[in-house]
CSV table of C-alpha atoms and ligand atoms in Angstrom, one decimal:
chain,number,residue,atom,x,y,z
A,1,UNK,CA,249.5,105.4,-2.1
A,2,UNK,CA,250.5,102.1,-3.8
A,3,UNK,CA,247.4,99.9,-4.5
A,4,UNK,CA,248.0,96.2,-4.9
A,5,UNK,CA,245.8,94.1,-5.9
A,6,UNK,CA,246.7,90.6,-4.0
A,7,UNK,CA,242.8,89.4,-3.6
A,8,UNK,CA,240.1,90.8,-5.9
A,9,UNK,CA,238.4,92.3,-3.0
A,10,UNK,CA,241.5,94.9,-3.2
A,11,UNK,CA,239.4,97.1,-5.9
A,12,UNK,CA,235.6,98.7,-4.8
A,13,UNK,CA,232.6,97.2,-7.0
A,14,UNK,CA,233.2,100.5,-9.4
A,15,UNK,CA,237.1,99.7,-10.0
A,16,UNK,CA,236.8,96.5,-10.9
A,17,UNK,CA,233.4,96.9,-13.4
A,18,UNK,CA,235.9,99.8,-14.6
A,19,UNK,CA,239.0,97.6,-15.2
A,20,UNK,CA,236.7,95.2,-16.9
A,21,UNK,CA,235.1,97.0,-19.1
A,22,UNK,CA,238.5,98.3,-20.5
A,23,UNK,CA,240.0,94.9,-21.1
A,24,UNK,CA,236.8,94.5,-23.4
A,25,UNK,CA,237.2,97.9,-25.0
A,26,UNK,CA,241.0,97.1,-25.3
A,27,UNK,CA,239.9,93.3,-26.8
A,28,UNK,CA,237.6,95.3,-29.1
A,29,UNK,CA,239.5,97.4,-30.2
A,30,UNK,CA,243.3,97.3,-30.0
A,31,UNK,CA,245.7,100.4,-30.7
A,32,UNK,CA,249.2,99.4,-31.2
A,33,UNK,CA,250.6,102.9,-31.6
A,34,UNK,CA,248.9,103.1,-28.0
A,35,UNK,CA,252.5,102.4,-26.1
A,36,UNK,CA,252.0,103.8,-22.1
A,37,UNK,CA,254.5,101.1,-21.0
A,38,UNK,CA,257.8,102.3,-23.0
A,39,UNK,CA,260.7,102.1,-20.4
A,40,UNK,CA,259.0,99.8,-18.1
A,41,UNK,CA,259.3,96.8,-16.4
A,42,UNK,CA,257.2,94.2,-14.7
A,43,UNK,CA,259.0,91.6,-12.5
A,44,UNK,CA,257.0,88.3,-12.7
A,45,UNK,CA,258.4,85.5,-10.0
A,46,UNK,CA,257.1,82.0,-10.4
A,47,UNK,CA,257.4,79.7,-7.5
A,48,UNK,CA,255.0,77.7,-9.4
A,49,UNK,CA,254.1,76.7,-13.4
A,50,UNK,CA,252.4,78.6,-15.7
A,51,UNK,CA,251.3,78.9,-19.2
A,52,UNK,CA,249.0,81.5,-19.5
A,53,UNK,CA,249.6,83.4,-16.6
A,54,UNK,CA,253.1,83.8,-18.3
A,55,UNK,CA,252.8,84.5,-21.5
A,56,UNK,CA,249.6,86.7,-21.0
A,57,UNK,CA,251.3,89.3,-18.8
A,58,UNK,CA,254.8,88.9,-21.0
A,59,UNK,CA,252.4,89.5,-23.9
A,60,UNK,CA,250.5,92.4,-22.5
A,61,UNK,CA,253.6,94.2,-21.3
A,62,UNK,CA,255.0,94.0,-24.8
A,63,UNK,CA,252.0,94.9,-26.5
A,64,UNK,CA,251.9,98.4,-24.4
A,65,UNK,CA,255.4,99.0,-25.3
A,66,UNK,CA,256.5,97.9,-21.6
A,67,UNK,CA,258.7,94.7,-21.0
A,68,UNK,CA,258.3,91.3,-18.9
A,69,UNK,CA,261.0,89.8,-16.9
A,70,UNK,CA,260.3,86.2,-16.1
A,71,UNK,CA,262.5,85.0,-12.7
A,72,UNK,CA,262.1,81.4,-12.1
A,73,UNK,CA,262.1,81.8,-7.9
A,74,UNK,CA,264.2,79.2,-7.7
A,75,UNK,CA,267.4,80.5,-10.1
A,76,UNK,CA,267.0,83.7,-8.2
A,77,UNK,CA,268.3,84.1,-4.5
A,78,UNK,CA,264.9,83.8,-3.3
A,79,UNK,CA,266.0,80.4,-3.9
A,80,UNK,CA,268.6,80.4,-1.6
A,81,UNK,CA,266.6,81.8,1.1
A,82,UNK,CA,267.2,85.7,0.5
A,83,UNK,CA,264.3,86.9,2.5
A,84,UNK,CA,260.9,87.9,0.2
A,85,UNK,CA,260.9,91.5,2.2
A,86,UNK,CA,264.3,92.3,0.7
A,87,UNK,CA,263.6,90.8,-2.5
A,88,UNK,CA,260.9,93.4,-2.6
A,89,UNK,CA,262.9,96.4,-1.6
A,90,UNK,CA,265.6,95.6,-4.6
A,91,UNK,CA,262.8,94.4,-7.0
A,92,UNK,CA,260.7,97.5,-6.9
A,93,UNK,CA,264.0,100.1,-7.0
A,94,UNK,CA,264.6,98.6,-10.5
A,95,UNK,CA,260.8,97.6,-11.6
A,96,UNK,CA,257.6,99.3,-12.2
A,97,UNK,CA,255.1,96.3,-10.5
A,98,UNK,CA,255.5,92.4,-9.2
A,99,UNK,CA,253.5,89.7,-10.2
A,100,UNK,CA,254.1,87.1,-8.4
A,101,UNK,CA,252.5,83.5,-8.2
A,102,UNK,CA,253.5,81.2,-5.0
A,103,UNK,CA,252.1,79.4,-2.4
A,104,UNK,CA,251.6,82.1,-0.2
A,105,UNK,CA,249.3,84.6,0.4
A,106,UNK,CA,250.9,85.9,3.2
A,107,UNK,CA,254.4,85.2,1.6
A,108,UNK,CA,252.6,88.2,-0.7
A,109,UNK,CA,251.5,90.1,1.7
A,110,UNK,CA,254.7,90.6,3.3
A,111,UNK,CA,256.0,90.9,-0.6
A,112,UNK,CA,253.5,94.1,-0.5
A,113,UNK,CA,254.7,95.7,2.1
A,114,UNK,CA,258.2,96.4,1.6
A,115,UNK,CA,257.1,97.2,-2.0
A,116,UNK,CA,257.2,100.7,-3.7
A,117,UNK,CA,255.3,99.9,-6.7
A,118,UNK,CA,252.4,97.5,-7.2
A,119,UNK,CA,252.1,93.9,-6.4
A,120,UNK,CA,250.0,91.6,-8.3
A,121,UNK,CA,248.8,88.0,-7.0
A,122,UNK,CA,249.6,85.6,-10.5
A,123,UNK,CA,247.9,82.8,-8.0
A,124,UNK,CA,248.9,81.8,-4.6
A,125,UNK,CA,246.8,79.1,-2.5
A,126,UNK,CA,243.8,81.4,-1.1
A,127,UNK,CA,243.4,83.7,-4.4
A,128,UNK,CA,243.8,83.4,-7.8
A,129,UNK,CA,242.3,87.0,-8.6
A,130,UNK,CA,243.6,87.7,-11.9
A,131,UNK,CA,241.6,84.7,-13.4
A,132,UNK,CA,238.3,86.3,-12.0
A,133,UNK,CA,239.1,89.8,-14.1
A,134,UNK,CA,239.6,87.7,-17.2
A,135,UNK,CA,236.0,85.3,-16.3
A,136,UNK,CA,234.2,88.3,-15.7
A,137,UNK,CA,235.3,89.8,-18.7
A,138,UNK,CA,234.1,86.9,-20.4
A,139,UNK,CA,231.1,86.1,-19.1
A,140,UNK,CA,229.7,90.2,-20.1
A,141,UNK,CA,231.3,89.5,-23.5
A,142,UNK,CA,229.1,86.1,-24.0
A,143,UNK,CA,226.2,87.1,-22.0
A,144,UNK,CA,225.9,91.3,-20.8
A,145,UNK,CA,224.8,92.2,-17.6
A,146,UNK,CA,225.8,89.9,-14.8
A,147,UNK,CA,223.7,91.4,-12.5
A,148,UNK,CA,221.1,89.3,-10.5
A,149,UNK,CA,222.5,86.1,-12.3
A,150,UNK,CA,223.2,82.8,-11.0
A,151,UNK,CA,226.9,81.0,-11.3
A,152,UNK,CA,227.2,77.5,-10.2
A,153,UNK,CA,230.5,76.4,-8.7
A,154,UNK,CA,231.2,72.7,-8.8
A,155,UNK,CA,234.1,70.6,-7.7
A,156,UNK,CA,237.0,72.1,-5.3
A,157,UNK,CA,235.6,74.5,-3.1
A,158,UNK,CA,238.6,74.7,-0.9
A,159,UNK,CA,240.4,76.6,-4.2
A,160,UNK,CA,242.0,79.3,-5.1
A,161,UNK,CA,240.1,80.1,-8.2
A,162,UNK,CA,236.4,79.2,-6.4
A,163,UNK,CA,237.6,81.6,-3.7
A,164,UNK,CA,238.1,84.5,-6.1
A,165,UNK,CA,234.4,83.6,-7.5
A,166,UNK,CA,233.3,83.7,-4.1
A,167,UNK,CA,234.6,87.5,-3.7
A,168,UNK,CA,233.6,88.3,-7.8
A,169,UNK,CA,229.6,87.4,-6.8
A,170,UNK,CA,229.6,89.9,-3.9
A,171,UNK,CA,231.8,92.6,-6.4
A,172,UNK,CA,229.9,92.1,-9.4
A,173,UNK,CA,226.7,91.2,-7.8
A,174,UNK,CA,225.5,87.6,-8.7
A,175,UNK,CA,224.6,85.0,-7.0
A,176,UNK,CA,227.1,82.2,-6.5
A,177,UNK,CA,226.1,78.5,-5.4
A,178,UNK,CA,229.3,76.5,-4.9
A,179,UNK,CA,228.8,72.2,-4.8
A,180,UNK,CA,231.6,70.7,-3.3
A,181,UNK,CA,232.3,67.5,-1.2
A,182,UNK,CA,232.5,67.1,2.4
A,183,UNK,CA,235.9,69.1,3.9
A,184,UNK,CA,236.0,70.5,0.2
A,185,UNK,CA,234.1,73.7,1.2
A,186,UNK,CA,235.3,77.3,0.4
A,187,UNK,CA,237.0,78.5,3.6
A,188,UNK,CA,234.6,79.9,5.9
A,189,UNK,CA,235.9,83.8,6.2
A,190,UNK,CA,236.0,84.3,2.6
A,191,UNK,CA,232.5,82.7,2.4
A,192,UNK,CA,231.1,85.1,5.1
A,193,UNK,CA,232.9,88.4,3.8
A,194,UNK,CA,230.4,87.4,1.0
A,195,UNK,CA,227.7,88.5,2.9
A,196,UNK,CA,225.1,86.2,1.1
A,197,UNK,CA,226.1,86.2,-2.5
A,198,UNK,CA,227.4,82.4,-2.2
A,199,UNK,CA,224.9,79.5,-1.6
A,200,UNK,CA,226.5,76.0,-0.2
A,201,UNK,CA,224.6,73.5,-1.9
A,202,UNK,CA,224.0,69.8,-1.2
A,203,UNK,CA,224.6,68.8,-4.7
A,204,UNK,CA,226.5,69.0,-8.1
A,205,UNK,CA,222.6,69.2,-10.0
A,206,UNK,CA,221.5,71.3,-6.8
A,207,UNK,CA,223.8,74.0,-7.6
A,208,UNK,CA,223.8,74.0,-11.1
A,209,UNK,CA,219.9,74.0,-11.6
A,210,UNK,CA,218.8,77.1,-13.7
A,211,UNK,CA,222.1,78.7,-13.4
A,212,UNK,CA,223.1,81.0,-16.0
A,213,UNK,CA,227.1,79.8,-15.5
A,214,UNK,CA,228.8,76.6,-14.5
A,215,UNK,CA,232.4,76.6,-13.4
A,216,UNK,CA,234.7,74.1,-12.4
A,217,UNK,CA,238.7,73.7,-11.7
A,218,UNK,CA,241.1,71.0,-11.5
A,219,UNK,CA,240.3,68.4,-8.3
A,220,UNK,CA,243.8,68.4,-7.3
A,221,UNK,CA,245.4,71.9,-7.9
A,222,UNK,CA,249.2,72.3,-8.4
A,223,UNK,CA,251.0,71.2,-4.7
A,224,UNK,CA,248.8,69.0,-4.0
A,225,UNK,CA,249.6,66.0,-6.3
A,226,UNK,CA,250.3,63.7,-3.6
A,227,UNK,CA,246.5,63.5,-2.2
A,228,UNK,CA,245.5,62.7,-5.7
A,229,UNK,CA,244.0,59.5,-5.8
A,230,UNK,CA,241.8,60.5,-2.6
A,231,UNK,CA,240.8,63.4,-4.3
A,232,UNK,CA,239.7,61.2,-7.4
A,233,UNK,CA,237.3,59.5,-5.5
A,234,UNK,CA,236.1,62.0,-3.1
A,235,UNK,CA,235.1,64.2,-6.0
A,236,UNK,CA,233.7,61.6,-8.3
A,237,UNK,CA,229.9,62.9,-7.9
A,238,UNK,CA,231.0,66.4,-9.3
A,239,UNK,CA,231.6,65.8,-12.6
A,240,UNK,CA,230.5,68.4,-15.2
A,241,UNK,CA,229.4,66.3,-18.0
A,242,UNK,CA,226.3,67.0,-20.4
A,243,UNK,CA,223.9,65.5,-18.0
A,244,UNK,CA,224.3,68.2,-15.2
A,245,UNK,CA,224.9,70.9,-17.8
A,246,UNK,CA,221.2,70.1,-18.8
A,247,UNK,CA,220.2,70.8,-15.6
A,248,UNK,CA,221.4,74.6,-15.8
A,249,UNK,CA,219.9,77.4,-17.9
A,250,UNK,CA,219.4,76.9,-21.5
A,251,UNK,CA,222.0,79.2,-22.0
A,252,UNK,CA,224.1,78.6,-19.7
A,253,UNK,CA,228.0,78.8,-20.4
A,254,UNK,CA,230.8,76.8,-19.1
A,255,UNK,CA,233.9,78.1,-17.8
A,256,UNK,CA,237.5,76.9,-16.6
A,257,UNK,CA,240.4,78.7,-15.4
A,258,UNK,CA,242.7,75.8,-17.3
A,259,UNK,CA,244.7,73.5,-17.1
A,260,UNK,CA,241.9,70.9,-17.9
A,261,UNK,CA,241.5,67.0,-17.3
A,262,UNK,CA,238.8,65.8,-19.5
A,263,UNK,CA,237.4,62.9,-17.9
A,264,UNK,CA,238.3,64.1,-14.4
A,265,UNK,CA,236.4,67.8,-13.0
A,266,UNK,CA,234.7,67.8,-17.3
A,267,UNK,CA,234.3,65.6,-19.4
A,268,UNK,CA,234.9,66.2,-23.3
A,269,UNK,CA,232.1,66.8,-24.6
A,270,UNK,CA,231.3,69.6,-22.1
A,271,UNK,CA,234.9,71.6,-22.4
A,272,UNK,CA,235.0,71.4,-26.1
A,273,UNK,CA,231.2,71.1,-26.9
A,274,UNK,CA,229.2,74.2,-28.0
A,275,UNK,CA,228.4,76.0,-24.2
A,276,UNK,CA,232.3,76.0,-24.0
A,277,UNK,CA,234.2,79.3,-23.7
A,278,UNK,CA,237.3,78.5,-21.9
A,279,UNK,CA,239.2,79.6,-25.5
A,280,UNK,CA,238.3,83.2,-24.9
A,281,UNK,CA,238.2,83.2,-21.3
A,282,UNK,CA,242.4,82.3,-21.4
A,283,UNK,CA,242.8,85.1,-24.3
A,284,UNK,CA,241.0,87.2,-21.9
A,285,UNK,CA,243.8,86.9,-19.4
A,286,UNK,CA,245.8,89.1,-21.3
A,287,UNK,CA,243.2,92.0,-22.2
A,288,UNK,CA,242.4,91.9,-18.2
A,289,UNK,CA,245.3,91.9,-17.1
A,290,UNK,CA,246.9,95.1,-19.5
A,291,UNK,CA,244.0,96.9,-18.4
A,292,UNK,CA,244.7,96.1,-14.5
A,293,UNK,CA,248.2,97.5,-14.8
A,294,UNK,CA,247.0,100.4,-16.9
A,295,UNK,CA,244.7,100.6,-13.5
A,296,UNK,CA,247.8,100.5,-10.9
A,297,UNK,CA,250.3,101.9,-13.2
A,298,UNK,CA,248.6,105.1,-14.7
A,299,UNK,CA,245.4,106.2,-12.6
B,301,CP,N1,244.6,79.7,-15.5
B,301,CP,C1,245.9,79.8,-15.3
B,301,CP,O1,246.3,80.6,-14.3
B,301,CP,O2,246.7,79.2,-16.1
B,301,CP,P1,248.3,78.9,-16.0
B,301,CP,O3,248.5,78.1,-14.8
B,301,CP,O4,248.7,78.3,-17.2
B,301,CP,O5,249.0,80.3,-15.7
B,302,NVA,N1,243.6,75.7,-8.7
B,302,NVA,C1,244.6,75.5,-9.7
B,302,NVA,C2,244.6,76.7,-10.7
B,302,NVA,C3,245.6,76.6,-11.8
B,302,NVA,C4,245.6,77.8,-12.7
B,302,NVA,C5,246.0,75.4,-9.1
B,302,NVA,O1,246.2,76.1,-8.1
B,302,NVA,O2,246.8,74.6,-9.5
C-alpha cells in the first residue's frame, strides 16, 4: 500500500520517533557513497514560496543520489486548470513521490488518491508536517528525551505549523500549551484528536511559564497578507521577547519554522540571542526530510 504522509498523524508514535531518529543518525553521521536514490525522481509543485522547503528536499534528493524537479504550479497546466487528480495520475507514472505545498489540504488529499507513489504535504493551510519532523529532530538533538516535557505555543494558533505541534505532543508525548488571541485558536478537531496533550491558555506568560520549549510563527502566514494590519494589533500581546522567555524554563529553547519578522511574533534579541536554535532547526529540514522518503521510498 502507498503511505503518504499529508498530516504528521499519518505515521504511529513508533514511525515517526523511527524517522527521527535517522535524520539525526543521518545529520551525525553522513555517507555519501550511501546513494539509495540513483534513478529517481521527486516531483515538488509549489503553489506557494519557499526557501527551505525547496532547497532542503532538492538538496536531500541529490545528496542520496536521487534528483528534484521543481514545477512552479503555475508554469505547469495545473495552471491552466488541468484537474489535480490527473496531474497525479501522469506525475506518479514518471516520478517516484510528490511533495507538494498549496493551499489545500484537501486539494492534497485528492492529489493522494489518484497517486501511485507517495505524496508529501511541503505545507498547505491545516498542516505543515514536514517542519514538525525537522523541530522534533531538533529539540532531542538540543535537549534528549521529550517525553513528559512542556512546549509553549505562542501567537497564531489558527496555523499550519501550531497545528502540526498540536498532533507532534500527542505523537511524541509532551505536553503542549498553545497562547493565542481571541478567534486565533487551533481548530477545534485537530485540538480534540489531541486527546489532552494541548492546554489553551489565557496568556502569552501563562503558557510559557516553566516550559522547556517556546515556539512561535509568523502572525500573518503566506495568503493572508491582506488581514495584516488587523492581525498586527490583535496579536500585539504575544510577543516573544526576553521578558516572557524569562518566564519559561531556565533552559528553555526557542524555535521558529522561518521566515521571521523581528519585531513582530520575536523580537531580536530572542531569535538571534543565545536560547536561539532556529539555525539548526532549518538545516534539519533536510536530514528529516531524506530520512522521511528513505521511510516511504525504501521500507
Ligand atoms: N519553514 C519553511 O517551510 O520555510 P520555507 O517557506 O522557506 O520553505
Ligand atoms: N505559517 C506560515 C509558515 C511558513 C513556512 C505560512 O503558512 O506562511
Amino acid at each position: 500500500m502507498t503511505r503518504h504522509f499529508l498530516k504528521l498523524s499519518d505515521l504511529s508514535p513508533a514511525e515517526a520517533l523511527s524517522v527521527v531518529k535517522r535524520a539525526q543518525e543521518l545529520r551525525r553521521s553522513p555517507d555519501p557513497g550511501y546513494r539509495p536514490f540513483v534513478g529517481r525522481t521527486l516531483a515538488m509543485i509549489f503553489t506557494k514560496n519557499s526557501t527551505r522547503t525547496r532547497v532542503s528536499f532538492e538538496s536531500g534528493m541529490a545528496k542520496f543520489g536521487g534528483h528534484a524537479l521543481f514545477l512552479h504550479a503555475g508554469t505547469t497546466q495545473l495552471g491552466r486548470d488541468e484537474p489535480i487528480a490527473d496531474t497525479a495520475r501522469v506525475l506518479s507514472r514518471m516520478c517516484d513521490a510528490i511533495m507538494i505545498r498549496n493551499n489545500s489540504q484537501a486539494d492534497q488529499t485528492e492529489l493522494a488518491l489518484h497517486s501511485r507513489v507517495p505524496v508529501i504535504n511541503g505545507l498547505s493551510d491545516i498542516h505543515h508536517p514536514c517542519q514538525l519532523l525537522a523541530d522534533i529532530q531538533t529539540w532531542m538533538e538540543h535537549r534528549g528525551d521529550i517525553r513528559g516535557k512542556t512546549a509553549a505555543w505562542v501567537g497564531d494558533g489558527n496555523n499550519n505549523v501550531c497545528h502540526s505541534f498540536i498532533e507532534a505532543a500527542q505523537l511524541f508525548g509532551f505536553t503542549l500549551n498553545v497562547a493565542a488571541p481571541q478567534g486565533y485558536g487551533p481548530l477545534e478537531n485537530i485540538v480534540s484528536a489531541a486527546k489532552g496533550s494541548v492546554r489553551i491558555c489565557r496568556s502569552a506568560a501563562e503558557a510559557v511559564s516553566g516550559a522547556d520549549l517556546i515556539v512561535t510563527d509568523t502572525w500573518t502566514s503566506m495568503g493572508q497578507e491582506a488581514e495584516q494590519q488587523r492581525r498586527l494589533s490583535a496579536f500585539a500581546d504575544y510577543q516573544v521577547d526576553l521578558p516572557l522567555m524569562q518566564g519559561a524554563h531556565p533552559d528553555a529553547i526557542f524555535m521558529h519554522c522561518l521566515p521571521a519578522h523581528r519585531g513582530e511574533e520575536v523580537t531580536a534579541a530572542v531569535i538571534d540571542g543565545p536560547q536561539s536554535v532556529v539555525w539548526d532547526e532549518a538545516e534539519n529540514r533536510m536530514w528529516a526530510q531524506m530520512a522521511l522518503l528513505e521511510f516511504l521510498l525504501l521500507s
